[in-house]
PDB file of C-alpha atoms and ligand atoms in Angstrom:
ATOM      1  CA  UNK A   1     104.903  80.891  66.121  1.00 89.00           C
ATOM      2  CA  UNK A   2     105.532  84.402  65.467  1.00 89.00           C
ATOM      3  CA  UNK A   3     104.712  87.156  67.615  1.00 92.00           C
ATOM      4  CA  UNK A   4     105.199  90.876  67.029  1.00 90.00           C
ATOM      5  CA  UNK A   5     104.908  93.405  70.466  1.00 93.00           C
ATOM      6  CA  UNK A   6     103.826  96.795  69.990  1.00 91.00           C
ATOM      7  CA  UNK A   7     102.356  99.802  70.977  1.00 91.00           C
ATOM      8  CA  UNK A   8     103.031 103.538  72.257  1.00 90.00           C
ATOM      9  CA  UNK A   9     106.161 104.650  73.472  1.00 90.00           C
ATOM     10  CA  UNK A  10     107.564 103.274  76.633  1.00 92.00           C
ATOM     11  CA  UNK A  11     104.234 101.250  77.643  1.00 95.00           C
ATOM     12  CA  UNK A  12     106.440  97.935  78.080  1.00 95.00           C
ATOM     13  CA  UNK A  13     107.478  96.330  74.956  1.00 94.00           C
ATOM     14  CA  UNK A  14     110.728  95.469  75.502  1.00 93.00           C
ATOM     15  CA  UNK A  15     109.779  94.537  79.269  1.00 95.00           C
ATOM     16  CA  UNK A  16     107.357  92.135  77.787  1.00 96.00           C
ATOM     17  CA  UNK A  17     109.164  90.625  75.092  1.00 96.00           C
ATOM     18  CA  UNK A  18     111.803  90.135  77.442  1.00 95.00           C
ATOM     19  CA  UNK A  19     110.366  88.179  80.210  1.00 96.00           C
ATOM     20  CA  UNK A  20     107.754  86.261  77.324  1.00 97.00           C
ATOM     21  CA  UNK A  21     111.087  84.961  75.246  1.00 96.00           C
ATOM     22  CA  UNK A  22     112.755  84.022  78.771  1.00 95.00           C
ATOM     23  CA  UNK A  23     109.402  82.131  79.869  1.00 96.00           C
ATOM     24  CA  UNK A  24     109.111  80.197  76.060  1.00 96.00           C
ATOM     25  CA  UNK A  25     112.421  79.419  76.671  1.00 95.00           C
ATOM     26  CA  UNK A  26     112.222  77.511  80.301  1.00 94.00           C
ATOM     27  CA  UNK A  27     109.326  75.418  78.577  1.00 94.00           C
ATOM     28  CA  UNK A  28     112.468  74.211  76.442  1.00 93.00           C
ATOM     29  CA  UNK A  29     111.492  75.829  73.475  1.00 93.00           C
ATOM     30  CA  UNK A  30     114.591  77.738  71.046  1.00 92.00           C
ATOM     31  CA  UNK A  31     113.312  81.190  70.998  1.00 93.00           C
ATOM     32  CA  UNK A  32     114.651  83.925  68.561  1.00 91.00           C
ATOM     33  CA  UNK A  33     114.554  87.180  69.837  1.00 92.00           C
ATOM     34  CA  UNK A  34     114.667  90.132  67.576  1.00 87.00           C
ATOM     35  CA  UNK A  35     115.353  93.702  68.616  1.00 86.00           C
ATOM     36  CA  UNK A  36     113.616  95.847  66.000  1.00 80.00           C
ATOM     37  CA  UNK A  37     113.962  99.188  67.783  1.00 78.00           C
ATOM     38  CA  UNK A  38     116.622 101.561  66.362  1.00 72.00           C
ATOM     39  CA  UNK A  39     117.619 101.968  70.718  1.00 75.00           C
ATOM     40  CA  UNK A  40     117.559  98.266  71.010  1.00 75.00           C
ATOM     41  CA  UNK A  41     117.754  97.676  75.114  1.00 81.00           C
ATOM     42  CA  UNK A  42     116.322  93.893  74.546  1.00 86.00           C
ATOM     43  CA  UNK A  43     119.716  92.277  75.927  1.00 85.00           C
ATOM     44  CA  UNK A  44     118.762  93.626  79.776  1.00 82.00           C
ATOM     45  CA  UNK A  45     115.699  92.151  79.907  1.00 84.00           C
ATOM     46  CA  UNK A  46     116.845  88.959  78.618  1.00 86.00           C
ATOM     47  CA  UNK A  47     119.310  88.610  81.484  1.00 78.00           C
ATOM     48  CA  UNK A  48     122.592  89.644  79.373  1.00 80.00           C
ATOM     49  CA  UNK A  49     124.372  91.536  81.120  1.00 68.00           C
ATOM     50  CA  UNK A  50     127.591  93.236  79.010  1.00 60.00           C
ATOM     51  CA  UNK A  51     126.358  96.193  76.651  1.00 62.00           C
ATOM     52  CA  UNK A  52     124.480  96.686  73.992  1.00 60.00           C
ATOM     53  CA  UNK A  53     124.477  94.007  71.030  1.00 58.00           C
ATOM     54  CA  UNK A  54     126.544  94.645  68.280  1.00 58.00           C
ATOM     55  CA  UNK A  55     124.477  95.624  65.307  1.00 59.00           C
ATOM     56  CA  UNK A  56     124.353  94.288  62.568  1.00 60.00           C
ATOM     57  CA  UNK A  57     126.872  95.576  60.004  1.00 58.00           C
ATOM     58  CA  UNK A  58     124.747  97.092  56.900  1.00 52.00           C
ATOM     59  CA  UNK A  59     127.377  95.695  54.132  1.00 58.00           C
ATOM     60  CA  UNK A  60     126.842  93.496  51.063  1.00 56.00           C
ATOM     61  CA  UNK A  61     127.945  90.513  52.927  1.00 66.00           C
ATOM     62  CA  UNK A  62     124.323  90.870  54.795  1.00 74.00           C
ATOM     63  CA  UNK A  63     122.345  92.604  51.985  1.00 74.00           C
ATOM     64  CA  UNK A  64     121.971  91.971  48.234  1.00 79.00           C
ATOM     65  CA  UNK A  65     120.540  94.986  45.897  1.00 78.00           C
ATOM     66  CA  UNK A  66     119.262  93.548  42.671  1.00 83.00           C
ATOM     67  CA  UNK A  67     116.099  94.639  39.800  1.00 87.00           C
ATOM     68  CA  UNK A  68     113.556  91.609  39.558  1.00 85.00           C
ATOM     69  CA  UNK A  69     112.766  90.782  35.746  1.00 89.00           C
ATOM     70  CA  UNK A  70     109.843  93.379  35.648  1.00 88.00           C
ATOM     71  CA  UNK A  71     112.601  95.976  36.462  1.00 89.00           C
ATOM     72  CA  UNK A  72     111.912  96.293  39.906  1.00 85.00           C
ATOM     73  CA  UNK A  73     114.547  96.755  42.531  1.00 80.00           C
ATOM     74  CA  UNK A  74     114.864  95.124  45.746  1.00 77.00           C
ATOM     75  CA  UNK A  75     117.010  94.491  48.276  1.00 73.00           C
ATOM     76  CA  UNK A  76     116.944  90.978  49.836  1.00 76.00           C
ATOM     77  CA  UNK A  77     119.199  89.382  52.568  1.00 78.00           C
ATOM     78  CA  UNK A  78     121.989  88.271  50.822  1.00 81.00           C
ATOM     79  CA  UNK A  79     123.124  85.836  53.017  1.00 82.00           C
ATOM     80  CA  UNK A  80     121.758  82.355  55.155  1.00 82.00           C
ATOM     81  CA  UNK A  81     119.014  83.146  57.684  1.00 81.00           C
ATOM     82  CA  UNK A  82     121.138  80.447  59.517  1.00 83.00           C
ATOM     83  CA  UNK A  83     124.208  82.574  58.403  1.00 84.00           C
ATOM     84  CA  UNK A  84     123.070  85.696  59.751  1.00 81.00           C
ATOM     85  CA  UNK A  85     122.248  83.998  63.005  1.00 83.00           C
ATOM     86  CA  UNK A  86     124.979  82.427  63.383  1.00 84.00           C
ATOM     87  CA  UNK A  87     127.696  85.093  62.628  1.00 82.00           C
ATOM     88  CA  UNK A  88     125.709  87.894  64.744  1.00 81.00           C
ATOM     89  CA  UNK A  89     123.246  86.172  67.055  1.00 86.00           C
ATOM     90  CA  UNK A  90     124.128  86.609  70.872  1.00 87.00           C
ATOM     91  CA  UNK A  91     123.385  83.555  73.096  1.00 89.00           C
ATOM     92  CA  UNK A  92     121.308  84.128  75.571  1.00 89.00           C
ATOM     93  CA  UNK A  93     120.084  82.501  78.856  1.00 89.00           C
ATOM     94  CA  UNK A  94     116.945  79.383  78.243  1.00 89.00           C
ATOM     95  CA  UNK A  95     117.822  78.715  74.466  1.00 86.00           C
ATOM     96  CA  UNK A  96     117.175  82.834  73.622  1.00 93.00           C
ATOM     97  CA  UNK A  97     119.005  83.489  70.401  1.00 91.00           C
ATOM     98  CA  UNK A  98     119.265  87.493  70.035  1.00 90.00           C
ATOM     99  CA  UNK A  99     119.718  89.328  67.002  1.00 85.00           C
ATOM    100  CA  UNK A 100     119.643  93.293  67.185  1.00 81.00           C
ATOM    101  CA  UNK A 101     118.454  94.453  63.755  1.00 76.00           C
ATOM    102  CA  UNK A 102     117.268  97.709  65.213  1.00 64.00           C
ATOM    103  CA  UNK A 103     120.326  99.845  64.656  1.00 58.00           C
ATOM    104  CA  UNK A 104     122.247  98.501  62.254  1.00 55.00           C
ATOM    105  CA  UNK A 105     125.417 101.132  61.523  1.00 54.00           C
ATOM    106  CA  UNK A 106     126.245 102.540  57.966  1.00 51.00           C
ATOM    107  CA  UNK A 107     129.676 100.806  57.470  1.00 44.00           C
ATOM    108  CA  UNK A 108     131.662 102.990  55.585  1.00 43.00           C
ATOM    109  CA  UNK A 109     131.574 100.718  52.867  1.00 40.00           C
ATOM    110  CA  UNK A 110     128.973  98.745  50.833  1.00 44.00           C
ATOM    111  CA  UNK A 111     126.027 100.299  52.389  1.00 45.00           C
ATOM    112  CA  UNK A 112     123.543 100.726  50.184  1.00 41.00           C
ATOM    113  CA  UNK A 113     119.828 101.322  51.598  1.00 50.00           C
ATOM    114  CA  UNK A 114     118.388 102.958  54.200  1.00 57.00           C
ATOM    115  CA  UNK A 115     118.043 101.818  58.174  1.00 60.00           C
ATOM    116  CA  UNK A 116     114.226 100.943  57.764  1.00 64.00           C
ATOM    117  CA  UNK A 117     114.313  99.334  54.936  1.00 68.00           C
ATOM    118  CA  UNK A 118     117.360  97.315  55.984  1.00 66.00           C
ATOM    119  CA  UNK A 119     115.304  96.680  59.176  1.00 69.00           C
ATOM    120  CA  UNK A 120     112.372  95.489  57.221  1.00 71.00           C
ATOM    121  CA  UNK A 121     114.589  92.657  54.850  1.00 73.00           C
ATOM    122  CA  UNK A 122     116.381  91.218  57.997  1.00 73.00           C
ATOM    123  CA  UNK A 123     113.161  91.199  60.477  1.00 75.00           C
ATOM    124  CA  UNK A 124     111.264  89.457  57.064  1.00 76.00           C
ATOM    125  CA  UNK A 125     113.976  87.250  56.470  1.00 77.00           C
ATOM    126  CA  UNK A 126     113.615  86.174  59.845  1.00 74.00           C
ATOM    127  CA  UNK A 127     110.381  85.278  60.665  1.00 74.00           C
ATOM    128  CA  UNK A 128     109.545  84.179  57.259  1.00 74.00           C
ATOM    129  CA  UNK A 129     112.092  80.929  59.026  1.00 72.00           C
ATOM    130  CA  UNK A 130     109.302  77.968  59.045  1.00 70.00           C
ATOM    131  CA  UNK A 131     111.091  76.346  62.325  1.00 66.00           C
ATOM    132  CA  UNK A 132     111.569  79.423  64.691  1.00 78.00           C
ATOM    133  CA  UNK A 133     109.564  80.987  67.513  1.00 90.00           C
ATOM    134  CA  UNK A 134     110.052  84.451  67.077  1.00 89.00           C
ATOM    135  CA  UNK A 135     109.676  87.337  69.510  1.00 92.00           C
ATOM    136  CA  UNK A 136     109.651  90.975  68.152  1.00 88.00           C
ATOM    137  CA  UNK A 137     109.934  93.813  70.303  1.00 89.00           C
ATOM    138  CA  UNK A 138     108.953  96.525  67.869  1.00 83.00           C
ATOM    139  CA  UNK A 139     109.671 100.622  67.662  1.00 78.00           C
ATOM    140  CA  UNK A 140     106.923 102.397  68.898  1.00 73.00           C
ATOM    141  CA  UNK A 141     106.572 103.593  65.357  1.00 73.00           C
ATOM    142  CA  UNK A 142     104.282 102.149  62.878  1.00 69.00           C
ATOM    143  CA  UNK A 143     106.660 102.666  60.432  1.00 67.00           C
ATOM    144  CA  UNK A 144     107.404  98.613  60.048  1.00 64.00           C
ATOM    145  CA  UNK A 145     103.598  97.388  60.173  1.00 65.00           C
ATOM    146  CA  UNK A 146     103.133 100.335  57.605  1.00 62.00           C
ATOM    147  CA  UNK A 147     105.738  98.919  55.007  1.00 60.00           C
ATOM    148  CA  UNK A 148     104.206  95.264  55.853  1.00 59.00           C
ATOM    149  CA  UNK A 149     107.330  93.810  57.853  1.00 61.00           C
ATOM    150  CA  UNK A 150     104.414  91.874  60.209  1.00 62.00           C
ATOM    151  CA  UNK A 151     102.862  89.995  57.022  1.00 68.00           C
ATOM    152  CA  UNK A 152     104.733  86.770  58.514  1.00 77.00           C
ATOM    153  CA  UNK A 153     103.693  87.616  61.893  1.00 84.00           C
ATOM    154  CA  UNK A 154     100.909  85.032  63.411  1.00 86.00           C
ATOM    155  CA  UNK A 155     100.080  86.764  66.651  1.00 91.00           C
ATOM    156  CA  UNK A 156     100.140  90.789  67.167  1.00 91.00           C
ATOM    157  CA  UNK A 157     100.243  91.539  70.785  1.00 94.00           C
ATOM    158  CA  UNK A 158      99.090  95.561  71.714  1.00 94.00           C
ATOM    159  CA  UNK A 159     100.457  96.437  74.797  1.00 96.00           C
ATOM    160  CA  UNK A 160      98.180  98.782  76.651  1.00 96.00           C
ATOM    161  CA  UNK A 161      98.395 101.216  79.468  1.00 96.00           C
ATOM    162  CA  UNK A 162      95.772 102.714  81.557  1.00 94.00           C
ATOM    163  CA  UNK A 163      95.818 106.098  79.912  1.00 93.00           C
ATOM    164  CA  UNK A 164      93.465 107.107  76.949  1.00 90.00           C
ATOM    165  CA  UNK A 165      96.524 108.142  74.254  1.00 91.00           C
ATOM    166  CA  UNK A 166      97.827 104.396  74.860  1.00 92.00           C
ATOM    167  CA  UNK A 167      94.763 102.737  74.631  1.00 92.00           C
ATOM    168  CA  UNK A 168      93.906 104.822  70.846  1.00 92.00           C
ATOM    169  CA  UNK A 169      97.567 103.704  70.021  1.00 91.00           C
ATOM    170  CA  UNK A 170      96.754 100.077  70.694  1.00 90.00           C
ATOM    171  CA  UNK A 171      93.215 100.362  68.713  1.00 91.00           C
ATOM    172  CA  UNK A 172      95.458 102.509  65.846  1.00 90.00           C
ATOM    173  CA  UNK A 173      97.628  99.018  65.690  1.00 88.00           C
ATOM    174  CA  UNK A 174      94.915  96.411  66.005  1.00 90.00           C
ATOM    175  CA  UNK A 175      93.260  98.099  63.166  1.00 90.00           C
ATOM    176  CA  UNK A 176      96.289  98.075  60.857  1.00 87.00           C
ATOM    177  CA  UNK A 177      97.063  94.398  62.153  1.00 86.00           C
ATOM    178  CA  UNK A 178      93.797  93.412  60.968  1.00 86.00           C
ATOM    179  CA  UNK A 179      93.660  95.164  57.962  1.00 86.00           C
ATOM    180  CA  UNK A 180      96.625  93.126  56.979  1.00 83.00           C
ATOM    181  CA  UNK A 181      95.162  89.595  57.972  1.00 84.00           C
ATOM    182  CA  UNK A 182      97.370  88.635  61.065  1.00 87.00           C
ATOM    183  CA  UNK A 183      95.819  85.628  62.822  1.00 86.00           C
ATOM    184  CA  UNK A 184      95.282  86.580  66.324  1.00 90.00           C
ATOM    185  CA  UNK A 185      95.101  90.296  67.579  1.00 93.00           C
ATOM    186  CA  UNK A 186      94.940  90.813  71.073  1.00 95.00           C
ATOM    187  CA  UNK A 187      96.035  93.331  73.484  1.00 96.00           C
ATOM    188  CA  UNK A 188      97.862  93.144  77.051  1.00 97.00           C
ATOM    189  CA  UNK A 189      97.310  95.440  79.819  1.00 97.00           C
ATOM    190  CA  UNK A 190     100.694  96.562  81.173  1.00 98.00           C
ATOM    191  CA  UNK A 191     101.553  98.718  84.521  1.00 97.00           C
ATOM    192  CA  UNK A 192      97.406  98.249  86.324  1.00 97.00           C
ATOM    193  CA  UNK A 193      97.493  99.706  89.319  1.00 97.00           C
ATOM    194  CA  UNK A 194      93.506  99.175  90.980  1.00 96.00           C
ATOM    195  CA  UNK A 195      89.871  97.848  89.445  1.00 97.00           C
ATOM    196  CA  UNK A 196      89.112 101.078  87.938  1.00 96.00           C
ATOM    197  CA  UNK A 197      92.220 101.346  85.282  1.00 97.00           C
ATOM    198  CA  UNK A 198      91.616  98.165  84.643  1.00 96.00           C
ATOM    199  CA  UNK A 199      88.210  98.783  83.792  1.00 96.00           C
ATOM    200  CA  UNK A 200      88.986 101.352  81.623  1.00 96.00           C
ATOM    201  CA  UNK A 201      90.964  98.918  79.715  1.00 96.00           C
ATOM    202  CA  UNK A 202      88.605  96.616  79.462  1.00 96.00           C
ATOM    203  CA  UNK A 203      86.026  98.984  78.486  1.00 96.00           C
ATOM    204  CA  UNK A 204      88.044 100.542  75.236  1.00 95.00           C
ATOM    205  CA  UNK A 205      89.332  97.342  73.982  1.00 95.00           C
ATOM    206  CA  UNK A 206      85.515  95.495  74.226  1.00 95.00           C
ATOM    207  CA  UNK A 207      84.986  99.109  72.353  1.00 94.00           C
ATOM    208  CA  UNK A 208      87.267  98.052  69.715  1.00 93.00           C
ATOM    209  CA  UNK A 209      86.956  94.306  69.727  1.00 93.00           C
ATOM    210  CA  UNK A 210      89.770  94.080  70.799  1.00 95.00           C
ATOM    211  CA  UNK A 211      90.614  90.771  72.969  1.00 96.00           C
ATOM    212  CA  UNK A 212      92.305  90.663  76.347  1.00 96.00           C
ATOM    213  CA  UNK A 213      94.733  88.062  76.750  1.00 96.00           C
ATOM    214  CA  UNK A 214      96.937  89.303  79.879  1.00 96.00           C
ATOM    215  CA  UNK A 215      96.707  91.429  82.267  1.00 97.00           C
ATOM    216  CA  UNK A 216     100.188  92.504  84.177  1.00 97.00           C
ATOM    217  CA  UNK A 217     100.270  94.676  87.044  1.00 96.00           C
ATOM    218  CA  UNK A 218     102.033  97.491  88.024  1.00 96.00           C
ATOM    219  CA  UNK A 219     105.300  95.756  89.426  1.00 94.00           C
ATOM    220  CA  UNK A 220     107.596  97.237  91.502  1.00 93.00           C
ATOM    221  CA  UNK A 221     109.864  94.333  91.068  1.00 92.00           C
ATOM    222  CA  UNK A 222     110.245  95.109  87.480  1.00 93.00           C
ATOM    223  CA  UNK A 223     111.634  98.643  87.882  1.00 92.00           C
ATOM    224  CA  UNK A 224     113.810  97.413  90.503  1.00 90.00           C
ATOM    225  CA  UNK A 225     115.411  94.787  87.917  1.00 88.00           C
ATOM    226  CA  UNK A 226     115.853  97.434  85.492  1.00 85.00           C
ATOM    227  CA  UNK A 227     117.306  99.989  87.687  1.00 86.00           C
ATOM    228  CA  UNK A 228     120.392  97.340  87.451  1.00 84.00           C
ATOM    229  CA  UNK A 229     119.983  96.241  84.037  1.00 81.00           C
ATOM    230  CA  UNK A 230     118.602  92.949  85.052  1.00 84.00           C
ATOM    231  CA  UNK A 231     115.806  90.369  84.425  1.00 88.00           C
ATOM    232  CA  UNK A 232     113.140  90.288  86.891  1.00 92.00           C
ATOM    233  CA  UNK A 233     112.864  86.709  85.444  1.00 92.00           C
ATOM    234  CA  UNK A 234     116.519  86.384  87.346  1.00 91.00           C
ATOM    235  CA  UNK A 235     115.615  88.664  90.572  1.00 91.00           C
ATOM    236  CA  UNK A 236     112.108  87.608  91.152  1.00 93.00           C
ATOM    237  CA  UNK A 237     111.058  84.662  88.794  1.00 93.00           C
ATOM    238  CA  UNK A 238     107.363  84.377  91.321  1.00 94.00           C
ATOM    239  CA  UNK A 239     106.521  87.838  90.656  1.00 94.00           C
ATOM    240  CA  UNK A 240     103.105  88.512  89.470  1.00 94.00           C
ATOM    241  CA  UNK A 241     104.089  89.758  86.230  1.00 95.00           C
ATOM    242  CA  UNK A 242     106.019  86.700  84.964  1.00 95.00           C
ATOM    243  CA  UNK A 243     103.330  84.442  86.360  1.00 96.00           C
ATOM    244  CA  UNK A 244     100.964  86.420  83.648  1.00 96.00           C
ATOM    245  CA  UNK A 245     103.329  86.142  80.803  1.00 97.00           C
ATOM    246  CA  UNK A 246     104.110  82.744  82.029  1.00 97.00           C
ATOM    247  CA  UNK A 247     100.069  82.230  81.539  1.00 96.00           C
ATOM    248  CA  UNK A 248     100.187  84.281  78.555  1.00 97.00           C
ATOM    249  CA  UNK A 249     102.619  81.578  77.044  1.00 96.00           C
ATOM    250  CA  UNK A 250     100.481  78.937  77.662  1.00 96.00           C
ATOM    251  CA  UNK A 251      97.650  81.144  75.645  1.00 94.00           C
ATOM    252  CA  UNK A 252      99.773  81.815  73.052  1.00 94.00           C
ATOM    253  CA  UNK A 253     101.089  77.862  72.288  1.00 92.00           C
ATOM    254  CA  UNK A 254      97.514  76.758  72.903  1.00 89.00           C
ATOM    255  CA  UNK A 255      96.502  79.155  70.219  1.00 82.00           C
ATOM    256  CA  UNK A 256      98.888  78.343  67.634  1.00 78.00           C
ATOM    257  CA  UNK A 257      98.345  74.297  67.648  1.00 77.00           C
ATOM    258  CA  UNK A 258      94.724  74.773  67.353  1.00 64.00           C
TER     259      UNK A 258
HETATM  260  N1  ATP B   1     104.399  95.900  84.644  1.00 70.51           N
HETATM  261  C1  ATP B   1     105.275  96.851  84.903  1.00 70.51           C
HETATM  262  N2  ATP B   1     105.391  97.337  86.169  1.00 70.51           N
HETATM  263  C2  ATP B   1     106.276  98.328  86.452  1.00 70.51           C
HETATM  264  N3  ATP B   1     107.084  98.916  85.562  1.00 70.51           N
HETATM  265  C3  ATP B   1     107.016  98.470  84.290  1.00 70.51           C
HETATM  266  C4  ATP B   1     106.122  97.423  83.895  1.00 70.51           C
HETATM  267  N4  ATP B   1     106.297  97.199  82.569  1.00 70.51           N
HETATM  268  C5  ATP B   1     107.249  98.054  82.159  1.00 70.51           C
HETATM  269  N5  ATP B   1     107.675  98.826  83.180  1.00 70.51           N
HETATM  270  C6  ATP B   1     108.665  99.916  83.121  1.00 70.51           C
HETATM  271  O1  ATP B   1     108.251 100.839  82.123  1.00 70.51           O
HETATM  272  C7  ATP B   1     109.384 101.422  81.476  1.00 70.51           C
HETATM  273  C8  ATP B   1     109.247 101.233  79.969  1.00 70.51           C
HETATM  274  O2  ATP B   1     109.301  99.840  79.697  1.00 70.51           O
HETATM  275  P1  ATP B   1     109.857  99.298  78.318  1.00 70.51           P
HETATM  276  O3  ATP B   1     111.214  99.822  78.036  1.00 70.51           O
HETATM  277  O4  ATP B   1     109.668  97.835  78.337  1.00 70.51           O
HETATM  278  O5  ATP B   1     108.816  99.976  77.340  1.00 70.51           O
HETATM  279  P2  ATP B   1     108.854 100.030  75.747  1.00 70.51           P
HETATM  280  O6  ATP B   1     107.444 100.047  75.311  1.00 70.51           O
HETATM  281  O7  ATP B   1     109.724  98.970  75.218  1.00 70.51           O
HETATM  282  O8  ATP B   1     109.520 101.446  75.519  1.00 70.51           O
HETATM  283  P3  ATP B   1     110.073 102.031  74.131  1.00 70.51           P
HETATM  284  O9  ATP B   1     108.870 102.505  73.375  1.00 70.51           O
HETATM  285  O10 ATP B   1     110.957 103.151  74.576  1.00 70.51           O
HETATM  286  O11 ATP B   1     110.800 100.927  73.432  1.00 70.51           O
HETATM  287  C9  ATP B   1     110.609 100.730  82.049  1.00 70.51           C
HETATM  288  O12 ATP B   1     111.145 101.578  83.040  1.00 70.51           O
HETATM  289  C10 ATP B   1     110.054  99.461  82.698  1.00 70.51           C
HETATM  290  O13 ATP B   1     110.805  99.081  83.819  1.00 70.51           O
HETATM  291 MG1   MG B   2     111.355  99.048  73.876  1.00 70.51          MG
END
């Protein structure tokens, strides 16, 4: 199962991916986690407490540049997926493996491509891994789903808020994440506050065809955990919002043995 989270700018991705990887996880399933934003602020929400991840170094040991035998050049992971993991993965709580391929930094030497594409080769690399359940919280960008990083993603989550620009942001992904053949497309309404924003949801993504699968309230718990860089998971495991994204789970495994 591999599931990609995105939408507009500071709608909830992380928040989501976060609290979904940490709810996978108590079912007993290994969960990686990939950070695919170049700010990557996953760690928090996964209940890790000490800074920010170390990136992942952009040298040759991690990435191999090489011409194909039509003369076309690529750059591939040069290294294990199991490698990779293994030497820069951060162990999280519930069996939440963590790599941070957001921000990789130049090293001084041995770098050879640019950030995205780097980005692009690792994120592939990883969930094109038969065994794993991946989680990635994307940029807000489209820049990935552009240069097809989600082709091995099965399920393409839109997170949604109750304002028009976020909504047409969703419907601007869901379109692209069709285009490009990903199994299940479906949006979650983040941050409702009453009926009527809800509504509105509802209303633009039956608009776009655009299915449903979770709808998360506006919880105060959540920016409490953040304001100290913890995981409501942690702080308030009943709270309404991981009780969705606990259901959501259930969706989402449901979904991908039928
Ligand atoms: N359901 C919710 N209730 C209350 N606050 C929320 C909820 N979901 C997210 N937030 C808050 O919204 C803010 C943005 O959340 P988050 O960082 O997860 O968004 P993002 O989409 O990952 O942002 P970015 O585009 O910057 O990566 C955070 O302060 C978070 O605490
Ligand atoms: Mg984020």
């Amino acid at each position: 199962m591999k599931i990609a989270i995105c939408g507009k700018g500071g709608v909830g991705k992380t928040t989501i991916s976060g609290i979904l990887c940490r709810v996978l996880g108590k079912k007993g399933i290994e969960v990686l986690a990939i950070d695919g934003d170049p700010n990557p602020n996953l760690s928090h929400v996964l209940g890790l407490s000490s800074g920010p991840p170390p990136s992942l170094p952009l040298s040759s040991k991690v990435l191999e540049k090489g011409e194909d035998e039509n003369g076309n050049r690529y750059i591939r992971l040069g290294i294990p997926l199991s490698e990779l993991i293994s030497d820069y993965g951060i162990k999280a709580k519930d069996k939440i493996t963590l790599l941070a391929v957001g921000a990789p930094e130049h090293a001084s030497s041995g770098c050879m491509c640019s950030s995205h594409t780097t980005v692009r080769e690792i994120i592939n690399a990883a969930l094109a891994s038969k065994e794993t359940v991946t989680v990635l919280d994307m940029e807000a960008s489209m820049e990935h789903m552009k240069r097809g990083t989600s082709r091995y993603v099965d399920i393409m989550l839109m997170v949604v808020e109750p304002y028009f620009r976020s909504m047409e942001a969703a419907g601007r992904f869901a379109k692209l994440a069709k285009e490009m053949g990903i199994k299940t497309v479906a949006a979650i309404a983040n941050k409702v506050r009453n009926p009527e924003e809800l509504k509105a949801i509802h209303q633009y993504c039956a608009h776009i065809n655009l299915p449903v699968m979770a709808v998360i309230p506006f919880d105060p718990n959540i920016t409490v955990a953040d304001s100290t860089g913890a995981s409501i998971v942690d702080r308030v495991p009943d709270s309404e919002a991981v009780l969705q994204i606990q259901s959501l789970a259930d969706q989402l495994i449901m979904e991908t043995a039928g």
